[in-house]
Amino acid sequence: MTVPKDMAEKWLWMLVPWRGRRNPRNKNPGQEEERRVKASDRDYNEKFPYADNRIRTSKYNIFTFLPINLFEQFQRVANAYFLFLLILQLIPQISSLSWFTTIVPLVLVLTITAVKDATDDYFRHKSDQQVNSRQSQVLINGKLQNEKWMNVRVGDIIKLENNQFVAADLLLLSSSEPYGLCYVETAELDGETNLKVRQALTVTSELGMDMSKLADFDGEVVCEPPNNKLDRFVGTLYWKDSRYPLDNEKLLLRGCVLRNTEWCFGMVIFAGPQTKLMQNCGRTAFKRTSIERLMNTLVLWIFGFLLCMGIILAIGNSIWEEKVGKNFRDYLVWEDVLSNSVFSGFLTFWSYIIILNTVVPISLYVSVEVIRLGHSYFINWDRKMYYGQRDMPAEARTTTLNEELGQVEYIFSDKTGTLTQNIMVFNKCSINGKTYGDVYDEFGHKVEISEKTPCVDFSFNPLRDKKFHFYDHSLVEAIKLGDPMVEEFFRLLALCHTVMSEEKNEGELVYQAQSPDEGALVTAARNFGFVFRARTPETITLYEMGKHVTYQLLAILDFNNVRKRMSVIVRNPVGQIKLYSKGADTILFDRLDPTNDDLMYTTSEHLNEFAGEGLRTLALAYKDLDEEYFADWMKRLHIASTTLENREELLASLYEEIEQDMMLLGATAIEDKLQEGVAETIACLTLSSIKIWVLTGDKLETAMNIGYSCNMLRDDMNEVFIITGHTVLEVQQQLRRAKEQILGSGRETANCSKDAEKTEQYRNDSVFEETITSEYALIINGHSLAHALEADLECLLLDTACLCKTVVCCRVTPLQKAQVVELVKKYKRAVTLAIGDGANDVSMIKTAHIGVGISGQEGMQAVLASDYSFAQFRYLQRLLLVHGRWSYYRMCRFLCYFFYKNFAFTLVHFWFGFFCGFSAQTVYDQWFITLFNIVYTSLPVLAMGLFDQDVNEQNSLRQPKLYEPGQLNLLFNKRQFFMCTLQGIYTSCVLFFIPYGAFSNTVRDDGSHIADQQSFAVTIATSLIIVVSVQIGLDTNYWTAVNHFYIWGSLTVYFSILFAMHSDGIFRIFPSHFPFIGTARNSLTQTSVWLVILLTAVICVMPVVAIRFLRTDLYPTLSDKVRHMQQASRKQRPQEQNLKRVRRTSSRRSAYAFSHQEGYGELITSGKNMKAARLFPAPPTGRIPGSSSWIESLLKKRTEMASGAAVGPLNGSAERSKSENTPVQQQHID
Amino acid sequence: MMASSYNAKEEDGHHSVSAASGPSAGPSAKSKKPDNTAFKQQRLPAWQPILTAGTVLPAFFIIGLIFIPIGIGLFVTSNNIREFEVDYTGVDASSPCFTCSQTYSWNSSIPCKCAVSFSLEQPFESNVFMYYGLSNFYQNHRRYVKSRDDSQLNGDKASLRNPSKECEPYRSHDNKPIAPCGAIANSLFNDTLELFYIDPNGTRTQIPLVKKGIAWWTDKHVKFRNPGGNNFNLTVVFQGTTKPVNWRKYVYELDTDPENNGFVNEDFIVWMRTAALPTFRKLYRIIQKKSNMTPTLPRGNYTLDVTYNYPVRSFEGRKRMILSTISWMGGKNPFLGIAYITVGSVCFFLGVVLLIIHHKYGNRNNSADIPN
């Protein structure tokens, strides 16, 4: 659908700067009080400041780039500061350094950042452009014209075709389907893959596709202003002097996909940034890592420190001028501007600010960026995060968050498409007391099913679904042998359902199932030779083992959450009336004929087994019906269904009556296929103290099922709390009860407070949390969550949730997902990561510190909003434990070293101040100051920041505990910062005072002097370079060739540049710029100078080595231990050690396979829809004839809103939890 | 110094990927699969040093064992150097230069002379170097340090006529550019020191002082050059410039030897190499050893004749004359020797302490308790 954009267009867009400016998209939508939109009346609509349909996420265009980017860059304190320094340096009385010492690094920094920003923005332009230039058909002047999305205006009537993305928020006017129905897939919005139905007003649906009528349509919509509520819309349509109420059911939202509807017309109500999708996306907040925040704080501290030093030295200068300088004026007169010593001190202050500015290293920010960029590339390059099936490498979409990956404490995960593949697979079954589905080898051992296991060959069946795999051959053999029970089993699966079939071409069946579970079951029956081929309201046609058989459909006994079963009553060609029923085992087993007891016992064993493997199970039963009895029953049913009072109850009791004394056939087990390695990944992440919360739009049962199958919920958990309250009070009570139960009644204080003592409290709290050995889980549904997220309950919710090992939130809206993340972000000082694959996860992905997008089948919205993307959930383990950990480790080591280095370098000036009359004289050569940070010392530390590894990747994965220092922020915090600045101060002291002592009286070995300033400078500079090189050597744990090259190279470069700049040649060319002529030669040939350098280096490094040795020797960290082990075992080739395979060892748990709430039997029997389907022959685009019916019923049912959602009883803990999860009415969110 | 071994990280089996790659990863399809290079997969072979007892402790002992002998050597060498120092500032009323120091100002035209007597207890063998030392003189003050024009001193004619602004306020005088300009040159040390040996019988013998060879070769031959190249008629060359305010003579009158006159005058060059610290000494003259038989400066009494030109009393400075012999490590400098001995001992001691700690409390089996 996306029109391939051509390059010219793209560039045009970049060249025309303010094309999109006509629409006041920047206007705060909150100001709009109501919206009035007139159809096809652009003139009228343009009177209002409504946004047009262009979206824009980019920041610059070609003309605005330079000014805006520079402006932004100078908003960074550091850059502005260096600009300020540059200006200071131009004042001759202050200038203590020449201008190039600042401007060279500054320009370098600005350029690198600008290039990076430009690249980023270019890609944003590209993606915007791609979306904006999608085509849509707009009705202009009575004709349909192709327009780009961005040219669509509010009020336009546009035509959508099947499988197209909805371009804006539309009011549905008419559609190809009867009653103005149309179907949309809202996966991009809320992640639900099932179809939703929208229905146009009757008056507008009559417009049909008559262009002239549509063009004449001039209704005016008055509605609410743009908002982010996906499930709510209030408006009124004024047309032909009548008013029609509008609600959410008449609205097609941007981001939906039109399905099973040939065409439809809609009128644009909200466009572009004002659509509900975009409003839901939230602002693209600039994400910063906690280290960066800390870094900024530290830089401010350093500024403070700098000011202190400046003030001390300025005061010193005033005193010196007063006491000494005054008398020294014979040799050093005061200049005109210098009027008194206080003013001199003032000027000196600024001079020292300039000299000491290198404690705030400008290259720090650039180096940090470079390191992050490198880490991002390592993520992109990682073959172990590459998914071959879809040719999808992992991608770091932002380069600024890498080290935060090493500090994650909370993971918020979507379920569908993230943990699961959203594929239901018929996995096992038990028929007449025999299980099928497991594969055994010749010795009778169970074989783990893998890619290599041979599949059952279904080629005997021309109508088979080729994607279906089954591995147990015995079932097919049973079918072929004509085992009647097996046949009946599959017949049941083929008959008892509400699936619609469509046959595009002969033999090419497509099933449209409302729930994927049902689809899986019918597909299984199809492959085993009981092909459900077509249905009419009265009949179901099967293709049974090569023969067409038509069953008469007599009744559908519908599914609901109380009944937890569905049945059909059919008359087979022989004339027998049969009732086929499938449902939850607990329900069905109560209604079996007593003769089934033995079979029930075995089947129940099998069910335990299936449930233990995390499969969703269903029990199947049938019953032969007596003709007379059925006729009587049918009559009663008819009467009951026409009564007005107590109809539901009457029907229920009638259903109950007939569904008795059934014969058990067996049970099915469906696997909600988890993505590969999900359970292992979750287990591993849990071991690294990461808490995983599942936030899903899915139903409670489904979510819990997945929770069990990926090992987040276990039967050996002490308690699984289920919060399903409908009012604030209920929710509060349930949460309280849960919390009290966990804590015991003793401790009841709410820890959640935002005030100052927070940290302290949390520390206690976390200690306490760890003492809770028993495991709890909390499951909360969206409705309760809405209450729980209110201000007065959120603390309770958070406290309770944090005490639990597992938290599952189901039925949550995208915004709620974001709110939950926000909640944790707000109260816990923890790094959060959100992972998801659909557009419904976008807000959460954007809210969390780190957003990860799974590049699945469901569109790219999540990926586009994410910071990292890859194809499989299991790569998260590697992203966090390997890349994240390394990034964090490297960044911390880098920062420590960088601050150390700059303190050591700069503070020498401070000490020298006391000996040069506080005159802001530099110790070093100006060139040395210019080059120190950007040439002499940048590359070794960069190499360390890029390549260092304390522990190799295998051990990072094998020892998840290694991840913990990152969460606890141990490697770089304020304390570490103090340690490394102290080390820097110590080094600077040594660097100054050792040469000071040695030089005070010394002379060269030929008697001439060497205690001059230049030799002093060279000696200190050389010592400094050697000391910091030794230090980086000590800090580097992983010496690759690059590290060797950079470290030795930097030393070489230092000496080469030193000698070059002190050479005769360069002095002859620029005599005034290189006054150090000959100094290197004259001083570095002296033994005593080298003795001084050696002494300095040893004194600087020795204590560091001693302390580090003691620390690793006495209190080794896990990382130290693993490193020792690594070294010890390096000789022997480390054998690949797999994590223990996590298998659920679980007991029985009833899992009801239906993931839908309501049955659609009534619709099918009414058959109204099917006629309609005949009227519009199916186009080859994949429309399902008659699929509308069940949706209509859904619509109707939805209004009733009374589907009792009893929570599936959790047998593992059922006894205890019974009091907790009182079955509460569960509602749809919308 | 560190335990080490090269580790080519084991070729990790990428079975998980290879199974999934399928046909799409074939060479024909343009796969996005990242390259399997050691660099991109972060598997570069690397040396992974660890600080262990086996490396750290010997290092400390070795440093100790190397540093202590060096320190002793340095200390002994330093002690063998003869050094004698005379303070002739004339602060005390009893001091022979007291009068000069009291009466003197930059402007007085009559030089004040004084003689300081001293005696050497021990003879000075080999070459003796004569230094003048100044205390409390801030040659490292920023405004002082920058107040010079290296182009001018290098013989640049344009700079000679138009010295750098840095030289202010010693840039021009009477509308004429100052050569050499700037505060450093202006404050050139201009005392004249002469040394006499007093025979036991009372005769004064002037000791010959060599005034060449006291500056760095690079300074004398590269950094400092007279304008006009080989034109020895410096009067002409410096035409149109004036002398620094405090000077009595023009720069081309510093010496009669054309090789040592003008900007290349060695006394001037030595002065222009500013000292790092406020107390410093600068080489003034060399007393060459005459023969192997007699010491350069025999034991006995000496007189130092000072032409007292340079005022230091205003800033409480001190002027000294220092006689010193030198060794391979330069002049007398006990600091380095003591520092080496101290550091060596500390290292050794630290090594012992660490050894004890390691044996008593150390975790020698670090990897034992790692869960696997």
mmCIF file of N, CA and C in Angstrom, chain A residues 320-321 327-328 331 333 378 381 383-384 386 388 391 890 915 919-921 947 949 959 998 1003 1005-1007 1009 1011-1015 1034 1038-1039 1075 1082 1091 1102 1113 1121 1124 1130, chain B residues 2 7 9 12 24 31-32 34 41-42 44 47 60 131 138 140 142-143 169-170 187 216 218 223 273-274 276 278 310-311 314-315 326 330-331 333 340 347 358 363 366 369-371:
data_model
loop_
_atom_site.group_PDB
_atom_site.id
_atom_site.type_symbol
_atom_site.label_atom_id
_atom_site.label_comp_id
_atom_site.label_asym_id
_atom_site.label_seq_id
_atom_site.Cartn_x
_atom_site.Cartn_y
_atom_site.Cartn_z
ATOM 1 N N TRP A 320 48.685 38.277 47.397
ATOM 2 C CA TRP A 320 50.050 38.300 46.874
ATOM 3 C C TRP A 320 50.378 39.676 46.306
ATOM 4 N N GLU A 321 49.439 40.221 45.537
ATOM 5 C CA GLU A 321 49.684 41.532 44.955
ATOM 6 C C GLU A 321 49.883 42.567 46.060
ATOM 7 N N ASN A 327 55.657 45.297 45.859
ATOM 8 C CA ASN A 327 57.078 45.621 45.967
ATOM 9 C C ASN A 327 57.862 45.152 44.754
ATOM 10 N N PHE A 328 57.215 44.360 43.972
ATOM 11 C CA PHE A 328 57.919 43.729 42.864
ATOM 12 C C PHE A 328 57.748 44.560 41.603
ATOM 13 N N TYR A 331 60.136 45.451 38.666
ATOM 14 C CA TYR A 331 60.376 44.513 37.573
ATOM 15 C C TYR A 331 59.111 44.225 36.784
ATOM 16 N N VAL A 333 55.659 46.085 36.310
ATOM 17 C CA VAL A 333 54.737 47.183 36.618
ATOM 18 C C VAL A 333 53.301 46.736 36.393
ATOM 19 N N PHE A 378 28.146 -2.438 17.723
ATOM 20 C CA PHE A 378 28.348 -3.817 18.162
ATOM 21 C C PHE A 378 27.017 -4.549 18.280
ATOM 22 N N TRP A 381 25.864 -5.393 14.877
ATOM 23 C CA TRP A 381 26.696 -6.398 14.222
ATOM 24 C C TRP A 381 26.572 -7.776 14.840
ATOM 25 N N ARG A 383 25.853 -11.217 15.521
ATOM 26 C CA ARG A 383 25.211 -12.318 14.788
ATOM 27 C C ARG A 383 24.280 -13.121 15.663
ATOM 28 N N LYS A 384 24.499 -13.064 16.955
ATOM 29 C CA LYS A 384 23.630 -13.856 17.816
ATOM 30 C C LYS A 384 22.329 -13.139 18.106
ATOM 31 N N TYR A 386 20.792 -11.868 15.403
ATOM 32 C CA TYR A 386 20.289 -11.798 14.038
ATOM 33 C C TYR A 386 19.303 -12.925 13.829
ATOM 34 N N GLY A 388 17.595 -15.176 11.345
ATOM 35 C CA GLY A 388 17.780 -15.563 9.962
ATOM 36 C C GLY A 388 16.496 -15.714 9.173
ATOM 37 N N ASP A 391 15.634 -12.457 8.103
ATOM 38 C CA ASP A 391 16.795 -11.665 7.718
ATOM 39 C C ASP A 391 16.828 -10.360 8.502
ATOM 40 N N ARG A 890 31.907 -0.510 30.542
ATOM 41 C CA ARG A 890 32.881 0.281 29.796
ATOM 42 C C ARG A 890 32.682 1.759 30.055
ATOM 43 N N PHE A 915 53.110 29.122 43.678
ATOM 44 C CA PHE A 915 54.527 29.428 43.499
ATOM 45 C C PHE A 915 54.764 30.438 42.393
ATOM 46 N N SER A 919 49.375 33.944 39.492
ATOM 47 C CA SER A 919 49.255 34.805 38.323
ATOM 48 C C SER A 919 48.591 34.095 37.152
ATOM 49 N N ALA A 920 48.078 32.897 37.373
ATOM 50 C CA ALA A 920 47.438 32.138 36.306
ATOM 51 C C ALA A 920 48.414 31.766 35.216
ATOM 52 N N GLN A 921 49.652 31.583 35.588
ATOM 53 C CA GLN A 921 50.622 31.094 34.632
ATOM 54 C C GLN A 921 50.409 29.590 34.461
ATOM 55 N N PHE A 947 36.299 -1.504 23.719
ATOM 56 C CA PHE A 947 36.619 -2.934 23.620
ATOM 57 C C PHE A 947 36.733 -3.659 24.947
ATOM 58 N N GLN A 949 36.494 -5.724 28.192
ATOM 59 C CA GLN A 949 35.585 -6.751 28.696
ATOM 60 C C GLN A 949 36.176 -7.240 29.995
ATOM 61 N N GLN A 959 26.462 -16.270 34.254
ATOM 62 C CA GLN A 959 26.369 -15.753 35.617
ATOM 63 C C GLN A 959 25.497 -14.514 35.618
ATOM 64 N N ALA A 998 62.715 18.261 43.233
ATOM 65 C CA ALA A 998 63.918 17.869 42.517
ATOM 66 C C ALA A 998 64.520 19.041 41.743
ATOM 67 N N VAL A 1003 70.801 21.484 38.470
ATOM 68 C CA VAL A 1003 71.335 22.008 37.217
ATOM 69 C C VAL A 1003 71.600 20.825 36.308
ATOM 70 N N ASP A 1005 73.811 18.393 33.743
ATOM 71 C CA ASP A 1005 75.110 17.767 33.982
ATOM 72 C C ASP A 1005 76.236 18.531 33.292
ATOM 73 N N ASP A 1006 75.899 19.606 32.538
ATOM 74 C CA ASP A 1006 76.985 20.458 32.065
ATOM 75 C C ASP A 1006 76.965 21.795 32.803
ATOM 76 N N GLY A 1007 76.257 21.814 33.892
ATOM 77 C CA GLY A 1007 76.290 22.997 34.731
ATOM 78 C C GLY A 1007 75.261 24.034 34.370
ATOM 79 N N HIS A 1009 71.584 25.631 33.410
ATOM 80 C CA HIS A 1009 70.381 25.473 34.224
ATOM 81 C C HIS A 1009 69.329 24.593 33.542
ATOM 82 N N ALA A 1011 66.298 24.256 35.679
ATOM 83 C CA ALA A 1011 65.137 24.550 36.515
ATOM 84 C C ALA A 1011 64.298 25.661 35.901
ATOM 85 N N ASP A 1012 64.425 25.828 34.601
ATOM 86 C CA ASP A 1012 63.636 26.876 33.985
ATOM 87 C C ASP A 1012 62.234 26.364 33.722
ATOM 88 N N GLN A 1013 61.370 27.316 33.432
ATOM 89 C CA GLN A 1013 59.972 26.975 33.281
ATOM 90 C C GLN A 1013 59.702 25.948 32.195
ATOM 91 N N GLN A 1014 60.388 26.098 31.097
ATOM 92 C CA GLN A 1014 60.078 25.214 29.977
ATOM 93 C C GLN A 1014 60.493 23.780 30.257
ATOM 94 N N SER A 1015 61.657 23.614 30.867
ATOM 95 C CA SER A 1015 62.059 22.248 31.204
ATOM 96 C C SER A 1015 61.122 21.657 32.227
ATOM 97 N N LEU A 1034 46.538 -0.096 33.467
ATOM 98 C CA LEU A 1034 45.988 -0.827 34.604
ATOM 99 C C LEU A 1034 44.479 -0.994 34.466
ATOM 100 N N TYR A 1038 41.302 -5.800 28.891
ATOM 101 C CA TYR A 1038 41.177 -6.612 27.679
ATOM 102 C C TYR A 1038 42.000 -5.927 26.604
ATOM 103 N N TRP A 1039 43.238 -6.329 26.524
ATOM 104 C CA TRP A 1039 44.167 -5.652 25.613
ATOM 105 C C TRP A 1039 44.088 -6.261 24.233
ATOM 106 N N PRO A 1075 57.759 28.746 21.274
ATOM 107 C CA PRO A 1075 58.911 29.255 22.025
ATOM 108 C C PRO A 1075 59.659 28.160 22.775
ATOM 109 N N ASN A 1082 67.023 19.414 25.418
ATOM 110 C CA ASN A 1082 67.907 19.736 26.524
ATOM 111 C C ASN A 1082 67.498 19.087 27.833
ATOM 112 N N LEU A 1091 64.959 10.321 35.965
ATOM 113 C CA LEU A 1091 64.791 9.785 37.315
ATOM 114 C C LEU A 1091 63.584 10.427 37.988
ATOM 115 N N MET A 1102 51.790 3.347 42.408
ATOM 116 C CA MET A 1102 51.971 2.327 43.441
ATOM 117 C C MET A 1102 50.763 2.185 44.381
ATOM 118 N N ASP A 1113 41.793 -8.972 46.383
ATOM 119 C CA ASP A 1113 42.275 -10.108 47.163
ATOM 120 C C ASP A 1113 41.373 -10.368 48.364
ATOM 121 N N LYS A 1121 35.956 -12.770 40.586
ATOM 122 C CA LYS A 1121 36.042 -14.231 40.701
ATOM 123 C C LYS A 1121 35.925 -14.878 39.325
ATOM 124 N N HIS A 1124 39.048 -14.580 37.461
ATOM 125 C CA HIS A 1124 40.058 -15.549 37.897
ATOM 126 C C HIS A 1124 39.767 -16.910 37.299
ATOM 127 N N ARG A 1130 41.410 -21.029 31.098
ATOM 128 C CA ARG A 1130 41.640 -20.658 29.707
ATOM 129 C C ARG A 1130 42.385 -21.738 28.952
ATOM 130 N N MET B 2 52.263 -8.561 35.253
ATOM 131 C CA MET B 2 50.922 -9.081 35.460
ATOM 132 C C MET B 2 50.798 -10.484 34.887
ATOM 133 N N ASN B 7 44.580 -15.033 24.742
ATOM 134 C CA ASN B 7 43.353 -15.804 24.636
ATOM 135 C C ASN B 7 42.648 -15.444 23.350
ATOM 136 N N LYS B 9 39.584 -15.855 21.805
ATOM 137 C CA LYS B 9 38.312 -16.337 22.347
ATOM 138 C C LYS B 9 37.771 -17.444 21.462
ATOM 139 N N ASP B 12 32.821 -19.408 19.043
ATOM 140 C CA ASP B 12 31.580 -19.876 19.638
ATOM 141 C C ASP B 12 30.703 -20.508 18.576
ATOM 142 N N SER B 24 17.849 -18.042 3.191
ATOM 143 C CA SER B 24 17.983 -16.602 3.046
ATOM 144 C C SER B 24 19.411 -16.157 3.302
ATOM 145 N N SER B 31 21.907 -10.780 2.133
ATOM 146 C CA SER B 31 21.462 -10.952 3.499
ATOM 147 C C SER B 31 21.976 -9.814 4.357
ATOM 148 N N LYS B 32 21.155 -9.490 5.347
ATOM 149 C CA LYS B 32 21.584 -8.463 6.277
ATOM 150 C C LYS B 32 22.350 -9.071 7.441
ATOM 151 N N PRO B 34 24.988 -10.006 9.863
ATOM 152 C CA PRO B 34 26.269 -9.340 10.107
ATOM 153 C C PRO B 34 27.445 -10.253 9.804
ATOM 154 N N GLN B 41 32.158 -9.201 16.089
ATOM 155 C CA GLN B 41 31.551 -10.054 17.097
ATOM 156 C C GLN B 41 32.236 -9.894 18.442
ATOM 157 N N GLN B 42 33.092 -8.899 18.556
ATOM 158 C CA GLN B 42 33.814 -8.603 19.799
ATOM 159 C C GLN B 42 34.581 -9.830 20.297
ATOM 160 N N LEU B 44 37.876 -10.203 19.409
ATOM 161 C CA LEU B 44 39.278 -9.926 19.114
ATOM 162 C C LEU B 44 40.160 -10.645 20.127
ATOM 163 N N TRP B 47 44.882 -9.836 25.356
ATOM 164 C CA TRP B 47 45.672 -10.147 26.539
ATOM 165 C C TRP B 47 44.866 -9.651 27.718
ATOM 166 N N PHE B 60 56.252 -5.152 43.708
ATOM 167 C CA PHE B 60 56.610 -4.246 44.794
ATOM 168 C C PHE B 60 58.032 -4.499 45.288
ATOM 169 N N TYR B 131 77.232 30.419 40.057
ATOM 170 C CA TYR B 131 75.836 30.801 39.813
ATOM 171 C C TYR B 131 75.523 32.060 40.581
ATOM 172 N N TYR B 138 59.878 36.615 41.139
ATOM 173 C CA TYR B 138 58.842 35.867 40.422
ATOM 174 C C TYR B 138 59.048 35.924 38.917
ATOM 175 N N ASN B 140 58.335 33.623 37.191
ATOM 176 C CA ASN B 140 57.295 32.778 36.597
ATOM 177 C C ASN B 140 55.928 33.427 36.660
ATOM 178 N N ARG B 142 52.791 35.305 35.395
ATOM 179 C CA ARG B 142 52.256 35.269 34.040
ATOM 180 C C ARG B 142 52.544 36.532 33.259
ATOM 181 N N ARG B 143 52.311 37.680 33.896
ATOM 182 C CA ARG B 143 52.510 38.925 33.162
ATOM 183 C C ARG B 143 53.980 39.137 32.832
ATOM 184 N N PRO B 169 54.310 47.198 29.404
ATOM 185 C CA PRO B 169 54.595 48.599 29.018
ATOM 186 C C PRO B 169 56.063 48.851 28.648
ATOM 187 N N TYR B 170 56.801 47.778 28.412
ATOM 188 C CA TYR B 170 58.218 47.970 28.023
ATOM 189 C C TYR B 170 58.363 47.767 26.528
ATOM 190 N N SER B 187 64.427 43.605 33.222
ATOM 191 C CA SER B 187 64.922 43.355 34.574
ATOM 192 C C SER B 187 66.186 42.498 34.557
ATOM 193 N N TRP B 216 72.220 27.352 26.760
ATOM 194 C CA TRP B 216 71.954 26.188 25.940
ATOM 195 C C TRP B 216 72.372 26.473 24.504
ATOM 196 N N THR B 218 70.989 25.453 21.870
ATOM 197 C CA THR B 218 69.835 25.795 21.025
ATOM 198 C C THR B 218 69.437 27.251 21.206
ATOM 199 N N LYS B 223 67.458 30.043 18.905
ATOM 200 C CA LYS B 223 66.358 30.858 19.424
ATOM 201 C C LYS B 223 66.722 32.340 19.419
ATOM 202 N N ARG B 273 65.788 32.892 29.862
ATOM 203 C CA ARG B 273 65.148 31.595 30.117
ATOM 204 C C ARG B 273 64.594 31.641 31.531
ATOM 205 N N THR B 274 63.297 31.944 31.613
ATOM 206 C CA THR B 274 62.727 32.260 32.920
ATOM 207 C C THR B 274 62.679 31.027 33.821
ATOM 208 N N ALA B 276 61.442 28.460 36.788
ATOM 209 C CA ALA B 276 60.135 27.886 37.084
ATOM 210 C C ALA B 276 59.633 28.315 38.451
ATOM 211 N N PRO B 278 60.153 30.766 42.180
ATOM 212 C CA PRO B 278 60.594 32.112 42.581
ATOM 213 C C PRO B 278 61.990 32.140 43.201
ATOM 214 N N TYR B 310 71.961 45.614 41.147
ATOM 215 C CA TYR B 310 70.627 45.023 41.013
ATOM 216 C C TYR B 310 69.885 45.101 42.348
ATOM 217 N N PRO B 311 68.842 45.916 42.395
ATOM 218 C CA PRO B 311 68.147 46.079 43.667
ATOM 219 C C PRO B 311 67.143 44.963 43.922
ATOM 220 N N SER B 314 63.626 45.854 47.710
ATOM 221 C CA SER B 314 62.247 46.327 47.683
ATOM 222 C C SER B 314 61.269 45.174 47.824
ATOM 223 N N PHE B 315 61.608 44.039 47.256
ATOM 224 C CA PHE B 315 60.674 42.905 47.356
ATOM 225 C C PHE B 315 61.229 41.818 48.258
ATOM 226 N N ILE B 326 79.834 19.722 39.677
ATOM 227 C CA ILE B 326 78.678 18.935 39.248
ATOM 228 C C ILE B 326 79.061 17.480 39.058
ATOM 229 N N GLY B 330 73.979 16.206 37.671
ATOM 230 C CA GLY B 330 73.797 17.646 37.798
ATOM 231 C C GLY B 330 74.366 18.148 39.104
ATOM 232 N N GLY B 331 73.733 19.180 39.627
ATOM 233 C CA GLY B 331 74.257 19.805 40.835
ATOM 234 C C GLY B 331 73.838 19.068 42.086
ATOM 235 N N ASN B 333 71.852 17.845 44.893
ATOM 236 C CA ASN B 333 70.403 17.715 44.976
ATOM 237 C C ASN B 333 70.046 16.509 45.823
ATOM 238 N N TYR B 340 64.107 8.621 46.445
ATOM 239 C CA TYR B 340 64.240 7.260 45.925
ATOM 240 C C TYR B 340 64.347 6.249 47.039
ATOM 241 N N CYS B 347 57.890 0.812 49.144
ATOM 242 C CA CYS B 347 57.448 -0.263 48.269
ATOM 243 C C CYS B 347 57.769 -1.612 48.868
ATOM 244 N N HIS B 358 47.841 -10.981 52.399
ATOM 245 C CA HIS B 358 47.398 -11.980 51.434
ATOM 246 C C HIS B 358 47.416 -13.367 52.049
ATOM 247 N N ASN B 363 42.022 -14.238 49.553
ATOM 248 C CA ASN B 363 41.143 -15.230 48.957
ATOM 249 C C ASN B 363 41.906 -15.898 47.832
ATOM 250 N N ASN B 366 39.800 -17.922 44.439
ATOM 251 C CA ASN B 366 38.742 -16.978 44.146
ATOM 252 C C ASN B 366 37.529 -17.579 43.488
ATOM 253 N N ASP B 369 33.715 -20.337 44.836
ATOM 254 C CA ASP B 369 32.308 -20.256 45.209
ATOM 255 C C ASP B 369 31.427 -19.642 44.127
ATOM 256 N N ILE B 370 31.858 -19.783 42.901
ATOM 257 C CA ILE B 370 30.978 -19.286 41.840
ATOM 258 C C ILE B 370 29.949 -20.347 41.510
ATOM 259 N N PRO B 371 28.728 -19.959 41.540
ATOM 260 C CA PRO B 371 27.714 -20.959 41.165
ATOM 261 C C PRO B 371 27.850 -21.289 39.686
#
